[in-house]
XYZ file of C-alpha atoms in Angstrom:
782
model
C 0.068 -0.006 -0.094
C 1.508 3.357 -1.014
C 1.052 5.383 2.106
C 2.618 8.611 0.598
C 0.174 8.397 -2.364
C -2.602 7.933 0.205
C -1.764 10.881 2.092
C -1.694 12.908 -1.067
C -5.065 11.964 -1.681
C -6.110 12.903 1.849
C -4.519 16.439 1.319
C -7.064 16.976 -1.566
C -9.987 16.712 0.738
C -11.362 20.208 1.407
C -13.345 19.286 4.626
C -10.965 21.530 6.622
C -10.924 24.235 4.082
C -11.819 27.654 5.930
C -15.281 29.189 5.014
C -15.366 32.175 2.777
C -15.921 34.397 5.889
C -12.622 33.395 7.296
C -10.651 33.361 4.150
C -11.873 36.976 3.552
C -10.978 38.126 6.989
C -7.601 39.607 6.757
C -6.509 38.411 10.204
C -8.347 34.970 9.862
C -10.612 34.962 12.846
C -11.962 31.499 12.984
C -15.500 32.477 12.588
C -17.211 29.046 12.542
C -15.688 28.310 16.040
C -16.240 31.715 17.202
C -19.964 31.666 16.380
C -20.411 28.102 17.654
C -19.293 29.276 21.188
C -21.694 32.212 21.062
C -24.448 29.634 20.003
C -23.615 27.644 23.166
C -23.734 30.844 25.268
C -20.103 30.663 26.067
C -19.070 34.196 25.567
C -15.673 33.890 27.421
C -14.419 31.312 25.026
C -15.671 33.399 22.075
C -13.723 36.358 23.445
C -10.540 34.264 23.774
C -10.713 33.488 19.919
C -10.919 37.222 19.231
C -8.123 37.871 21.555
C -5.990 35.406 19.925
C -6.552 36.496 16.438
C -7.612 40.255 16.191
C -4.798 42.759 17.114
C -6.264 45.299 19.554
C -9.542 43.183 19.592
C -11.299 45.806 21.944
C -11.096 48.421 19.272
C -11.326 46.378 16.216
C -14.191 44.321 17.540
C -16.128 47.704 17.615
C -15.126 49.392 14.426
C -14.148 46.719 11.896
C -15.490 47.072 8.575
C -16.099 43.201 8.402
C -15.462 42.114 4.867
C -16.566 38.774 6.139
C -20.181 39.691 6.081
C -20.134 40.489 2.377
C -19.264 37.016 1.355
C -21.225 35.104 3.968
C -22.984 32.199 2.461
C -26.123 32.850 4.532
C -26.625 36.129 2.547
C -28.138 33.809 -0.040
C -30.675 32.391 2.264
C -32.058 35.149 4.417
C -29.273 37.555 4.896
C -25.562 37.581 6.178
C -24.682 36.657 9.727
C -24.209 39.971 11.630
C -20.652 39.215 12.798
C -19.964 42.772 13.602
C -22.853 42.827 16.126
C -21.666 39.473 17.483
C -18.246 40.649 18.192
C -19.757 43.624 20.062
C -21.987 41.349 22.166
C -18.871 39.201 22.980
C -16.862 42.191 24.086
C -19.658 43.051 26.353
C -20.356 39.600 27.909
C -17.164 37.686 27.391
C -14.451 40.166 28.274
C -11.663 39.051 30.688
C -8.634 40.453 32.098
C -5.593 39.608 29.944
C -3.232 36.943 31.440
C 0.069 38.286 32.779
C 2.652 37.722 29.953
C 6.195 37.612 30.866
C 8.491 39.838 28.895
C 10.533 38.221 26.180
C 14.260 38.935 26.287
C 14.868 41.685 23.650
C 17.990 40.210 21.849
C 16.913 39.732 18.291
C 17.620 42.936 16.836
C 16.203 46.551 16.551
C 13.215 47.843 14.514
C 11.903 51.223 13.826
C 8.104 51.676 13.471
C 7.187 54.833 11.504
C 3.551 55.800 12.168
C 1.649 55.271 15.440
C -1.731 54.226 13.565
C -3.253 50.690 13.517
C -0.762 49.081 11.257
C 2.222 50.524 13.000
C 0.873 49.551 16.474
C 0.106 46.042 15.353
C 3.623 45.632 13.925
C 5.096 47.114 16.985
C 3.429 44.708 19.406
C 4.002 41.673 17.292
C 7.679 42.363 16.960
C 7.983 43.145 20.702
C 6.393 39.783 21.416
C 9.060 38.118 19.253
C 11.843 39.656 21.037
C 12.832 42.850 19.030
C 13.694 46.138 20.576
C 11.040 48.369 18.961
C 11.122 52.219 18.649
C 8.104 53.928 17.570
C 7.904 57.335 15.718
C 4.612 59.314 15.490
C 4.332 62.791 13.962
C 1.289 63.875 16.203
C 1.245 64.183 19.886
C -0.604 60.947 20.471
C -0.795 57.308 19.201
C -3.669 55.966 17.555
C -3.811 57.822 14.169
C -7.251 57.359 12.435
C -8.568 55.343 15.329
C -9.557 58.599 17.141
C -11.914 59.339 14.129
C -13.937 56.231 15.344
C -14.668 57.456 18.763
C -18.409 57.172 19.357
C -21.049 55.342 21.635
C -19.400 52.099 20.511
C -15.733 52.750 20.664
C -15.517 55.343 23.656
C -12.265 57.354 24.451
C -11.910 55.397 27.557
C -11.672 52.082 25.627
C -9.336 53.408 23.278
C -6.980 54.987 25.941
C -7.049 51.721 27.638
C -5.870 49.709 24.663
C -3.306 52.269 23.690
C -2.041 51.930 27.252
C -0.944 48.391 26.413
C 1.596 49.848 24.082
C 3.042 52.031 26.814
C 3.075 49.134 29.194
C 5.486 47.280 26.854
C 8.157 50.048 27.708
C 8.765 50.656 24.043
C 10.716 53.875 23.252
C 8.089 56.187 21.734
C 8.927 59.391 19.932
C 5.858 61.647 19.673
C 5.627 64.907 17.554
C 8.546 63.425 15.359
C 7.576 63.642 11.747
C 9.932 61.321 9.419
C 10.651 62.640 5.881
C 12.802 61.007 3.094
C 16.137 61.945 4.450
C 15.437 60.963 8.113
C 14.055 57.459 6.769
C 17.552 57.003 5.113
C 19.159 57.643 8.513
C 16.818 55.154 10.365
C 17.614 52.492 7.802
C 21.269 52.665 8.693
C 20.577 52.939 12.356
C 18.026 50.144 12.700
C 18.116 46.458 11.482
C 14.720 46.982 10.061
C 12.236 49.768 9.373
C 8.405 49.543 9.073
C 6.866 52.339 7.244
C 3.139 52.812 7.969
C 2.418 56.548 7.861
C -0.458 56.404 5.468
C 0.897 59.040 3.173
C 4.381 59.236 1.818
C 6.329 61.825 -0.353
C 6.826 59.438 -3.208
C 5.311 56.233 -4.550
C 6.668 52.926 -2.983
C 7.223 49.806 -4.751
C 6.820 46.854 -2.476
C 6.519 43.043 -2.717
C 2.749 42.246 -2.688
C 3.315 39.258 -0.381
C 6.069 40.297 1.936
C 5.663 44.311 1.701
C 9.411 44.531 1.551
C 10.458 47.585 -0.492
C 12.930 46.250 -3.122
C 15.745 44.336 -1.329
C 16.110 46.848 1.452
C 15.382 46.643 5.106
C 12.331 48.656 4.629
C 8.839 47.117 4.891
C 5.653 49.007 4.311
C 2.092 48.636 5.549
C -1.324 50.404 6.262
C -2.894 52.459 3.579
C 0.383 52.529 1.686
C -0.268 48.870 0.722
C -4.039 48.558 1.095
C -5.002 51.488 -1.070
C -8.153 51.757 1.237
C -9.298 53.020 4.589
C -10.023 49.583 5.862
C -8.974 49.321 9.544
C -8.903 45.518 9.531
C -6.687 45.524 6.336
C -4.467 47.999 8.022
C -4.032 45.847 11.175
C -3.373 42.749 8.680
C -0.631 44.565 6.881
C 0.990 45.457 10.069
C 1.117 41.819 11.247
C 2.088 40.566 7.889
C 4.933 42.846 7.559
C 6.084 41.952 11.134
C 6.201 38.334 9.951
C 8.398 39.421 6.984
C 10.838 41.352 9.235
C 11.189 38.412 11.482
C 11.866 36.303 8.601
C 14.281 38.702 7.052
C 16.379 39.290 10.161
C 16.231 35.461 10.856
C 17.724 34.804 7.377
C 14.878 32.312 6.144
C 12.698 32.607 3.129
C 10.333 35.621 3.128
C 7.864 33.806 0.932
C 7.689 30.108 1.605
C 4.148 29.005 2.805
C 2.493 32.374 2.882
C -0.053 31.946 0.127
C -2.871 32.244 2.531
C -1.848 35.295 4.532
C -4.496 38.044 4.247
C -7.392 37.557 2.068
C -7.368 34.349 -0.193
C -9.706 32.345 -2.344
C -10.817 29.338 -0.237
C -11.212 25.861 -2.114
C -14.370 25.253 -0.203
C -17.450 24.314 -2.131
C -20.636 24.683 -0.028
C -24.227 24.282 -1.265
C -26.620 26.385 0.691
C -29.477 25.826 -1.554
C -31.228 23.340 0.851
C -30.998 25.566 3.709
C -34.227 27.433 4.828
C -33.903 31.135 4.562
C -33.763 32.974 8.059
C -33.619 36.723 8.452
C -31.126 38.259 10.705
C -32.188 38.884 14.395
C -32.684 42.514 15.110
C -31.049 44.171 18.187
C -33.601 45.221 20.917
C -30.933 47.695 22.215
C -27.621 49.165 21.285
C -26.045 45.827 21.117
C -27.443 42.287 21.140
C -28.596 40.762 24.388
C -27.013 37.392 25.256
C -30.120 35.772 23.931
C -30.311 37.648 20.790
C -26.695 36.994 20.106
C -27.275 33.237 20.615
C -30.189 33.279 18.282
C -28.311 35.123 15.629
C -25.489 32.785 15.988
C -27.987 29.783 15.248
C -28.469 31.164 11.923
C -24.899 30.348 10.827
C -24.744 27.291 8.555
C -21.123 26.390 9.619
C -19.826 26.313 6.132
C -17.964 23.141 5.624
C -17.700 20.359 2.947
C -19.644 17.690 4.580
C -21.643 16.114 1.485
C -20.007 12.789 1.854
C -20.325 12.852 5.670
C -24.205 13.787 5.426
C -24.795 11.053 3.034
C -23.016 8.248 4.925
C -23.973 6.898 8.358
C -20.597 5.391 8.602
C -18.775 8.599 8.345
C -21.160 10.294 10.672
C -20.801 7.575 13.300
C -17.110 8.088 13.481
C -17.292 11.766 12.691
C -14.632 11.355 9.888
C -14.028 13.323 6.847
C -11.881 11.626 4.178
C -8.819 13.511 5.237
C -9.044 12.578 9.001
C -9.846 8.968 7.912
C -6.804 8.572 5.680
C -4.725 9.964 8.453
C -6.098 7.278 10.747
C -5.341 4.422 8.167
C -1.738 6.032 7.793
C -1.193 5.966 11.459
C -2.603 2.360 11.730
C -0.406 0.979 8.853
C 2.693 2.883 9.619
C 2.997 3.237 13.398
C 0.644 1.035 15.549
C 0.206 -1.585 12.871
C -3.494 -2.302 13.508
C -5.713 -1.578 16.649
C -9.242 -2.750 17.520
C -10.650 0.696 17.173
C -9.000 1.362 13.622
C -9.868 -2.312 12.565
C -13.549 -2.075 13.387
C -13.815 1.387 11.705
C -12.165 0.268 8.542
C -14.477 -2.928 8.441
C -17.589 -0.797 9.160
C -17.468 0.821 5.571
C -19.899 -0.649 3.054
C -17.705 0.337 0.249
C -20.836 1.628 -1.455
C -19.011 4.524 -3.351
C -21.475 7.248 -2.415
C -18.648 9.367 -0.991
C -16.975 9.577 -4.237
C -20.235 10.382 -6.076
C -20.811 13.305 -3.631
C -17.141 14.555 -3.760
C -16.466 17.001 -6.819
C -12.724 15.965 -6.327
C -13.716 12.223 -6.880
C -12.012 10.982 -3.403
C -13.137 7.453 -3.247
C -13.106 6.020 0.354
C -14.309 2.815 -1.172
C -11.198 2.205 -2.984
C -8.999 3.380 -0.164
C -10.821 1.064 2.367
C -10.615 -1.876 -0.137
C -6.826 -1.367 -0.507
C -6.565 -1.025 3.410
C -8.287 -4.362 3.964
C -6.218 -6.015 1.337
C -3.126 -4.672 2.973
C -4.345 -5.847 6.482
C -4.885 -9.309 5.269
C -1.489 -9.478 3.732
C 0.270 -8.324 6.852
C -1.838 -10.776 9.053
C -3.547 -7.606 10.811
C -7.085 -8.366 9.581
C -9.371 -9.796 12.556
C -10.272 -13.163 11.808
C -13.657 -12.730 13.331
C -14.587 -9.780 11.147
C -15.383 -11.834 8.011
C -14.991 -15.421 9.217
C -18.872 -16.224 8.872
C -19.257 -14.528 5.338
C -16.193 -16.480 4.027
C -17.564 -19.678 5.284
C -20.935 -18.957 3.709
C -19.161 -18.323 0.339
C -17.517 -21.586 0.706
C -20.783 -23.337 1.319
C -22.168 -21.790 -1.802
C -19.303 -23.118 -3.925
C -19.518 -26.451 -2.378
C -21.518 -29.517 -3.608
C -24.429 -28.370 -1.230
C -25.352 -25.703 -3.795
C -22.865 -25.368 -6.744
C -24.104 -26.666 -10.056
C -23.350 -26.264 -13.760
C -25.645 -27.560 -16.377
C -26.395 -26.980 -19.944
C -30.000 -26.450 -21.267
C -31.837 -29.833 -21.282
C -31.381 -31.203 -24.788
C -34.141 -31.947 -27.133
C -33.688 -35.795 -26.669
C -33.911 -35.299 -22.761
C -37.174 -33.122 -23.080
C -38.868 -35.016 -25.870
C -41.587 -36.242 -23.469
C -42.670 -32.707 -23.161
C -43.217 -32.111 -26.909
C -46.932 -32.690 -27.161
C -49.985 -30.658 -27.540
C -50.894 -28.477 -25.665
C -47.545 -27.848 -23.958
C -45.427 -27.423 -27.245
C -48.175 -24.885 -28.343
C -48.654 -22.965 -25.050
C -45.677 -23.317 -22.793
C -42.784 -20.730 -23.704
C -40.348 -23.067 -21.674
C -41.199 -26.100 -23.944
C -40.906 -24.021 -26.984
C -37.372 -22.810 -25.990
C -36.361 -26.523 -25.303
C -37.681 -27.522 -28.729
C -35.713 -24.777 -30.531
C -32.574 -25.731 -28.463
C -29.261 -26.161 -30.469
C -26.905 -27.757 -27.973
C -24.728 -24.790 -27.956
C -24.973 -22.751 -24.755
C -25.250 -19.146 -25.507
C -26.230 -17.796 -22.191
C -25.573 -19.031 -18.666
C -27.912 -18.005 -15.868
C -25.938 -17.048 -12.806
C -28.514 -16.254 -9.849
C -25.668 -15.647 -7.391
C -25.858 -17.087 -3.916
C -28.120 -14.610 -1.949
C -31.083 -14.578 -4.310
C -31.528 -18.409 -4.120
C -31.137 -18.190 -0.310
C -34.057 -15.653 -0.176
C -36.100 -16.673 -3.031
C -35.706 -20.397 -3.629
C -38.911 -21.070 -5.148
C -38.433 -18.391 -8.006
C -35.093 -19.533 -9.408
C -36.795 -22.382 -11.326
C -39.483 -19.972 -12.657
C -36.764 -17.626 -13.757
C -34.919 -20.267 -15.610
C -37.891 -21.496 -17.400
C -38.612 -17.899 -18.478
C -35.038 -17.623 -19.737
C -35.243 -20.724 -21.799
C -38.666 -19.769 -23.303
C -37.848 -16.093 -24.108
C -34.226 -15.587 -24.894
C -33.097 -16.671 -28.383
C -30.430 -19.190 -27.656
C -29.820 -22.198 -25.379
C -29.587 -21.079 -21.619
C -27.592 -22.985 -19.187
C -27.287 -22.479 -15.468
C -24.509 -22.013 -12.918
C -25.009 -21.936 -9.294
C -22.316 -20.648 -6.951
C -20.941 -17.429 -5.318
C -19.150 -14.769 -7.387
C -16.476 -14.085 -4.597
C -17.915 -10.721 -3.275
C -17.327 -11.801 0.437
C -13.500 -12.551 -0.487
C -13.379 -9.256 -2.387
C -14.925 -7.258 0.524
C -12.758 -9.041 2.930
C -9.641 -8.065 1.153
C -8.747 -11.800 0.461
C -7.341 -11.411 -2.799
C -5.873 -14.900 -2.755
C -9.284 -16.434 -2.388
C -10.840 -13.880 -4.703
C -8.523 -14.870 -7.464
C -9.150 -18.588 -6.875
C -12.891 -17.922 -7.209
C -12.512 -15.995 -10.360
C -10.314 -18.543 -12.031
C -13.022 -21.144 -11.148
C -15.698 -18.850 -12.883
C -13.458 -18.439 -15.954
C -12.764 -22.156 -16.255
C -16.636 -22.889 -16.400
C -16.936 -19.999 -18.842
C -14.311 -21.378 -21.103
C -15.656 -24.983 -20.949
C -19.245 -23.871 -21.798
C -17.659 -22.128 -24.747
C -17.718 -18.587 -23.554
C -21.403 -17.858 -23.106
C -22.953 -14.445 -22.021
C -23.758 -14.583 -18.232
C -27.144 -13.495 -17.146
C -26.784 -12.031 -13.729
C -29.665 -11.527 -11.211
C -27.547 -10.102 -8.421
C -26.083 -6.473 -8.417
C -23.185 -7.518 -6.394
C -22.466 -10.154 -8.981
C -22.642 -7.445 -11.686
C -19.963 -5.416 -9.877
C -17.713 -8.431 -9.341
C -17.829 -9.623 -12.855
C -17.102 -6.001 -14.217
C -14.198 -5.614 -11.837
C -12.537 -9.177 -12.287
C -13.994 -10.645 -15.463
C -14.218 -7.761 -17.911
C -13.645 -10.213 -20.816
C -16.918 -12.037 -19.990
C -20.041 -10.492 -21.434
C -22.755 -10.043 -18.969
C -26.466 -8.930 -19.210
C -28.756 -8.143 -16.194
C -31.810 -10.334 -15.643
C -33.797 -7.044 -15.234
C -32.519 -5.876 -18.721
C -33.798 -9.052 -20.308
C -37.218 -8.662 -18.707
C -37.498 -5.216 -20.452
C -36.065 -6.510 -23.824
C -38.043 -9.719 -23.976
C -41.209 -8.900 -22.151
C -42.460 -9.952 -18.724
C -43.815 -13.544 -18.112
C -47.471 -14.020 -18.623
C -48.682 -13.700 -15.186
C -51.571 -11.937 -13.231
C -49.114 -9.350 -11.703
C -50.932 -6.507 -10.123
C -53.634 -6.702 -7.376
C -53.768 -3.251 -5.854
C -51.987 -0.507 -7.572
C -49.752 1.698 -5.299
C -46.789 4.118 -5.321
C -43.546 2.639 -4.573
C -40.206 4.215 -3.649
C -37.218 2.533 -5.497
C -34.098 1.734 -3.573
C -31.341 1.153 -6.120
C -28.576 -1.375 -5.040
C -25.371 0.561 -4.382
C -23.673 -1.836 -6.572
C -25.450 -0.523 -9.598
C -24.347 3.136 -8.864
C -22.909 3.385 -12.360
C -25.450 1.368 -14.222
C -28.026 3.639 -15.501
C -29.443 1.317 -17.962
C -30.341 -0.982 -15.218
C -31.921 1.831 -13.291
C -34.018 2.570 -16.286
C -34.960 -1.120 -16.796
C -36.127 -1.623 -13.145
C -38.322 1.579 -13.570
C -39.720 0.416 -16.871
C -40.609 -3.051 -15.171
C -42.383 -1.330 -12.168
C -44.222 1.076 -14.533
C -45.278 -1.841 -16.708
C -46.728 -3.693 -13.833
C -48.928 -0.802 -13.047
C -47.232 0.787 -10.057
C -46.462 4.590 -9.391
C -42.910 5.581 -8.519
C -41.756 8.281 -6.092
C -37.999 8.752 -6.125
C -35.971 8.938 -2.902
C -33.695 11.855 -2.335
C -30.603 9.497 -2.658
C -31.471 7.475 -5.778
C -29.839 6.100 -8.915
C -26.254 7.025 -9.090
C -26.474 8.572 -5.635
C -28.257 5.661 -3.996
C -27.495 4.656 -0.431
C -26.324 1.208 0.981
C -28.762 -1.119 2.558
C -25.947 -2.003 5.360
C -25.019 -5.395 3.899
C -22.181 -4.214 1.501
C -18.624 -4.494 2.611
C -19.611 -7.295 4.804
C -20.622 -4.642 7.518
C -23.592 -6.718 8.273
C -21.086 -9.371 9.740
C -18.303 -7.088 10.956
C -20.266 -4.316 12.877
C -24.121 -5.229 13.120
C -24.792 -1.861 14.922
C -23.331 -0.001 11.968
C -25.311 -2.160 9.476
C -28.514 -1.381 11.600
C -27.763 2.442 11.265
C -27.602 2.097 7.488
C -30.932 0.296 7.501
C -32.522 2.692 9.909
C -31.379 5.685 7.951
C -32.562 4.404 4.578
C -36.026 3.199 5.501
C -36.695 6.639 7.140
C -36.470 8.246 3.856
C -39.955 7.481 2.572
C -43.537 6.870 3.812
C -44.099 4.550 0.869
C -43.464 0.899 0.520
C -39.930 0.375 -0.840
C -39.032 -1.552 -4.107
C -35.672 -3.270 -4.325
C -34.097 -5.671 -6.708
C -31.340 -6.992 -4.457
C -32.449 -9.814 -1.947
C -30.230 -8.643 0.781
C -31.593 -5.154 0.575
C -35.213 -6.703 0.979
C -34.220 -8.879 3.975
C -32.615 -6.151 5.823
C -35.281 -3.462 5.354
C -37.990 -5.798 6.400
C -35.970 -6.730 9.416
C -35.925 -3.022 10.249
C -39.630 -2.938 10.145
C -40.102 -1.470 6.566
C -42.646 -2.894 4.092
C -40.455 -3.845 1.113
C -41.163 -5.585 -2.145
C -38.456 -7.272 -4.227
C -39.068 -6.966 -7.924
C -39.624 -10.719 -8.078
C -42.428 -10.331 -5.549
C -44.213 -8.345 -8.465
C -43.074 -10.473 -11.371
C -44.054 -13.737 -9.517
C -46.649 -12.821 -7.074
C -47.762 -15.408 -4.463
C -51.112 -15.430 -2.921
C -50.421 -17.280 0.249
C -47.856 -14.671 1.564
C -47.795 -10.788 2.441
C -44.690 -10.503 0.492
C -43.959 -6.970 1.545
C -43.493 -8.127 5.077
C -42.142 -11.570 4.512
C -39.642 -12.399 7.191
C -36.030 -12.941 6.226
C -34.845 -16.538 6.265
C -32.388 -17.351 9.046
C -28.827 -18.143 8.399
C -29.402 -21.918 8.698
C -32.569 -21.602 6.389
C -30.474 -19.584 3.815
C -28.164 -22.724 3.598
C -31.192 -25.015 3.350
C -32.736 -22.838 0.622
C -29.728 -23.021 -1.559
C -29.633 -26.720 -1.221
C -33.274 -26.958 -2.125
C -32.883 -24.946 -5.232
C -30.245 -27.354 -6.370
C -32.498 -30.228 -5.656
C -35.493 -28.659 -7.361
C -33.424 -28.000 -10.547
C -31.932 -31.337 -10.742
C -35.237 -33.227 -10.187
C -37.687 -30.937 -12.094
C -35.620 -29.473 -14.976
C -32.845 -32.128 -15.593
C -34.732 -35.118 -14.304
C -31.644 -36.288 -12.232
C -31.479 -37.731 -8.883
C -29.636 -35.329 -6.606
C -26.150 -36.887 -5.770
C -26.414 -35.175 -2.236
C -29.174 -35.377 0.031
C -31.004 -32.159 1.141
C -29.739 -30.775 4.354
C -32.104 -31.901 7.084
C -31.861 -31.398 10.810
C -30.730 -34.690 12.440
C -32.597 -34.142 15.699
C -35.556 -31.884 16.724
C -34.640 -28.699 18.300
C -36.989 -26.510 20.563
C -35.568 -22.859 20.303
C -37.483 -19.995 21.802
C -37.350 -16.574 19.882
C -34.899 -14.814 22.215
C -32.287 -17.723 21.796
C -32.982 -17.618 18.060
C -32.275 -14.082 17.976
C -28.971 -14.660 19.843
C -28.066 -17.417 17.331
C -28.373 -15.204 14.359
C -26.617 -12.358 16.001
C -23.770 -14.682 16.753
C -23.863 -16.281 13.247
C -24.413 -19.907 14.456
C -25.914 -22.437 12.077
C -28.318 -25.223 13.244
C -25.657 -27.585 11.916
C -23.312 -26.088 14.547
C -25.678 -26.882 17.301
C -26.477 -30.178 15.836
C -22.794 -31.017 15.912
C -22.326 -30.054 19.540
C -25.218 -32.087 20.676
C -24.227 -35.139 18.788
C -20.774 -34.977 20.160
C -22.145 -34.538 23.710
C -24.591 -37.251 23.588
C -22.510 -39.853 21.893
C -19.268 -39.180 23.682
C -20.777 -37.908 26.974
C -18.809 -34.775 26.640
C -20.876 -32.472 28.689
C -21.292 -30.627 32.126
C -24.397 -31.288 34.161
C -25.973 -28.958 36.553
C -27.512 -31.308 39.020
C -29.877 -28.567 40.497
C -31.575 -27.725 37.106
C -30.872 -30.801 35.109
C -29.338 -28.420 32.378
C -26.340 -29.697 30.322
C -23.521 -27.582 29.048
C -21.575 -28.856 26.066
C -18.794 -27.450 23.805
C -17.123 -28.382 20.423
C -14.609 -26.531 18.303
C -15.263 -26.628 14.629
C -12.472 -25.230 12.569
C -11.548 -21.978 14.219
C -14.727 -21.507 16.383
C -15.773 -23.120 19.564
C -19.650 -23.410 20.205
C -21.223 -23.683 23.464
C -24.750 -25.013 23.922
C -26.690 -25.109 27.170
C -29.751 -27.511 26.811
C -32.209 -30.158 28.439
C -33.570 -33.301 26.992
C -37.257 -32.856 26.105
C -38.069 -36.445 25.260
C -36.943 -37.100 21.693
C -36.159 -33.326 21.414
C -33.644 -30.908 22.763
C -34.696 -27.553 24.406
C -31.948 -25.113 23.649
C -31.652 -22.568 26.521
C -28.622 -20.620 25.232
C -25.855 -20.693 22.596
C -22.445 -19.068 22.439
C -19.449 -18.983 20.316
C -16.036 -17.547 20.307
C -12.820 -17.800 18.377
C -10.421 -18.371 21.407
C -8.772 -21.738 21.658
C -9.554 -23.540 25.015
C -6.352 -25.173 26.283
C -7.135 -28.059 28.827
C -4.600 -30.135 30.899
């Protein structure tokens, strides 16, 4: 994993970019933080932020011309935030005595300040704090310059004098009534290490560097109206501060220009969309300044401009309050320094890799790709927790085992000749398709592993439809595409799986795969671009729907697009055409099509962090009052488990009268295995007229399991076969503990890398299961 490149990607993120108000504030007051403190009613903390950033804040906080308000994003939705009024309120309610600052030894050099106005005073104070001996020259009989013109009800003479006293308290040498002309300036340049010129007016035009304010290559630096060209007091203060930085750098013999692009006013890279914010008018003062309550209400109007589109759309990023730049720093820290921690691992395994973040980011930063690469790196370094994806990988192995996996060509004419009779050959599309068979497999139906687990009874119907409607022989291939291995970062296992798929493809003479699962589509596009694929839903649109009595009660549905189809606009259209053809209305969700959200199953989050998965479910089902329509079986099962009425597209195409399909309970993990096995049995018996080589998975003994225990079994990803194995071992080998007071038995058995514990009692020929537990620690016994 190229961590340097990763950090470069993180540096592109603009989440921490300052808002336009701060970038247009010449002294860069952290306005979001400032307003946030006011909103909380903490005027003291807000005051400290002013004190830290604004020179002579008790003056400027009352007279600043506030260029920040002109560019405020809130101006587009009700009116700019009244930052000037908020600063006055903070000075009134949050003012505190300055902390005693110990004087810095004055051993860095000497600087002359010409002009006792705001720019000169700012430069003088900043240089004094840095350890320079500062001498100030003012032509009038008092310091302050233009500041005296602002004395009124807001800036009283008392306040101005109090602030100017801070200069006197520094024990600087001040020469009042000392005008400086061109000749005197020349003398000062030889007498002092550097000179700051902030007189407001000068006898001749001065050429200065726009970033450093240095005049030519000399020791002279300019500021105030000489460089601003305006009467802005905040720009004068900023120029004095920036000139002081230049003088410090010059005398320290370091670059005057390095990393100074963002001093003063600059253009922020922040992109902020305020279009969805409700317009709110500014709060009016009831008195000369805001009351504390009025200030807090005005502060609430601030939209806290920040690029959060990816965070707003993602329950995972919000859960960890992680922007891409912070997330990437955490990954870098985990990879480079601590080499894996529980917190970082859990966070990394809680991303669904749905890709919405990249879709929302105008810079195309993809956390999906970063997380995928990180997981692969963790696996390679042995830092991926075994427990995170263990069950999903075992489930994948089951789907590729003889329990489910199957490859068959379309039944031949010879094998099907008993069907070629009237009326079947006249009215059955399936039989017509068999009759037209050529023996060459043009298509291979690949339903994936989750659809047969959730909809076992529909796989045969879909296959018969394809044989009857598609022009060309259609075979079938049951198995798992490898998505669990891909999500888990198990590239070795993923490549093995892909090679097995390609082997079948070659042996079947390179047919087109018909895919029903959106995750399969994503995997084939990523790992098998040479294999031509078509979506089952596209075929329904092209060839027409089966002849069924589809609709009973017309209604409006909201379509949830599977996140794996994000870039498949053709498939999005096909699904909507099918829904419309079936007679249903459609109301789009806010996050739809290419901006769809994940159901919470993607990235194996369902197994790695169930709490996070539930958050995705809860967020998605809360977006619409309509019933949802999905075309991914896991989306259906998760939404229904969250209490949302949800239809799968197959519920509409192959309606069932004996069940309320929108609330059909998701099969248990064990039932999903059994359903897959049953699909294989059905196909072999009813399509290919074969006797299955492997018996259908059946329970060996009768188990009595109450609902609360069943819920625990599902939460811990325990299968009935695991419980059966524990009981069989306990009963046959008498390896169990007995509680003589209750008659309960406790038995354990380690299967592969998991130890299972079962607490049970005998109920005649059955077993009452009282509790089940599993863990991945090895128990060492003497």
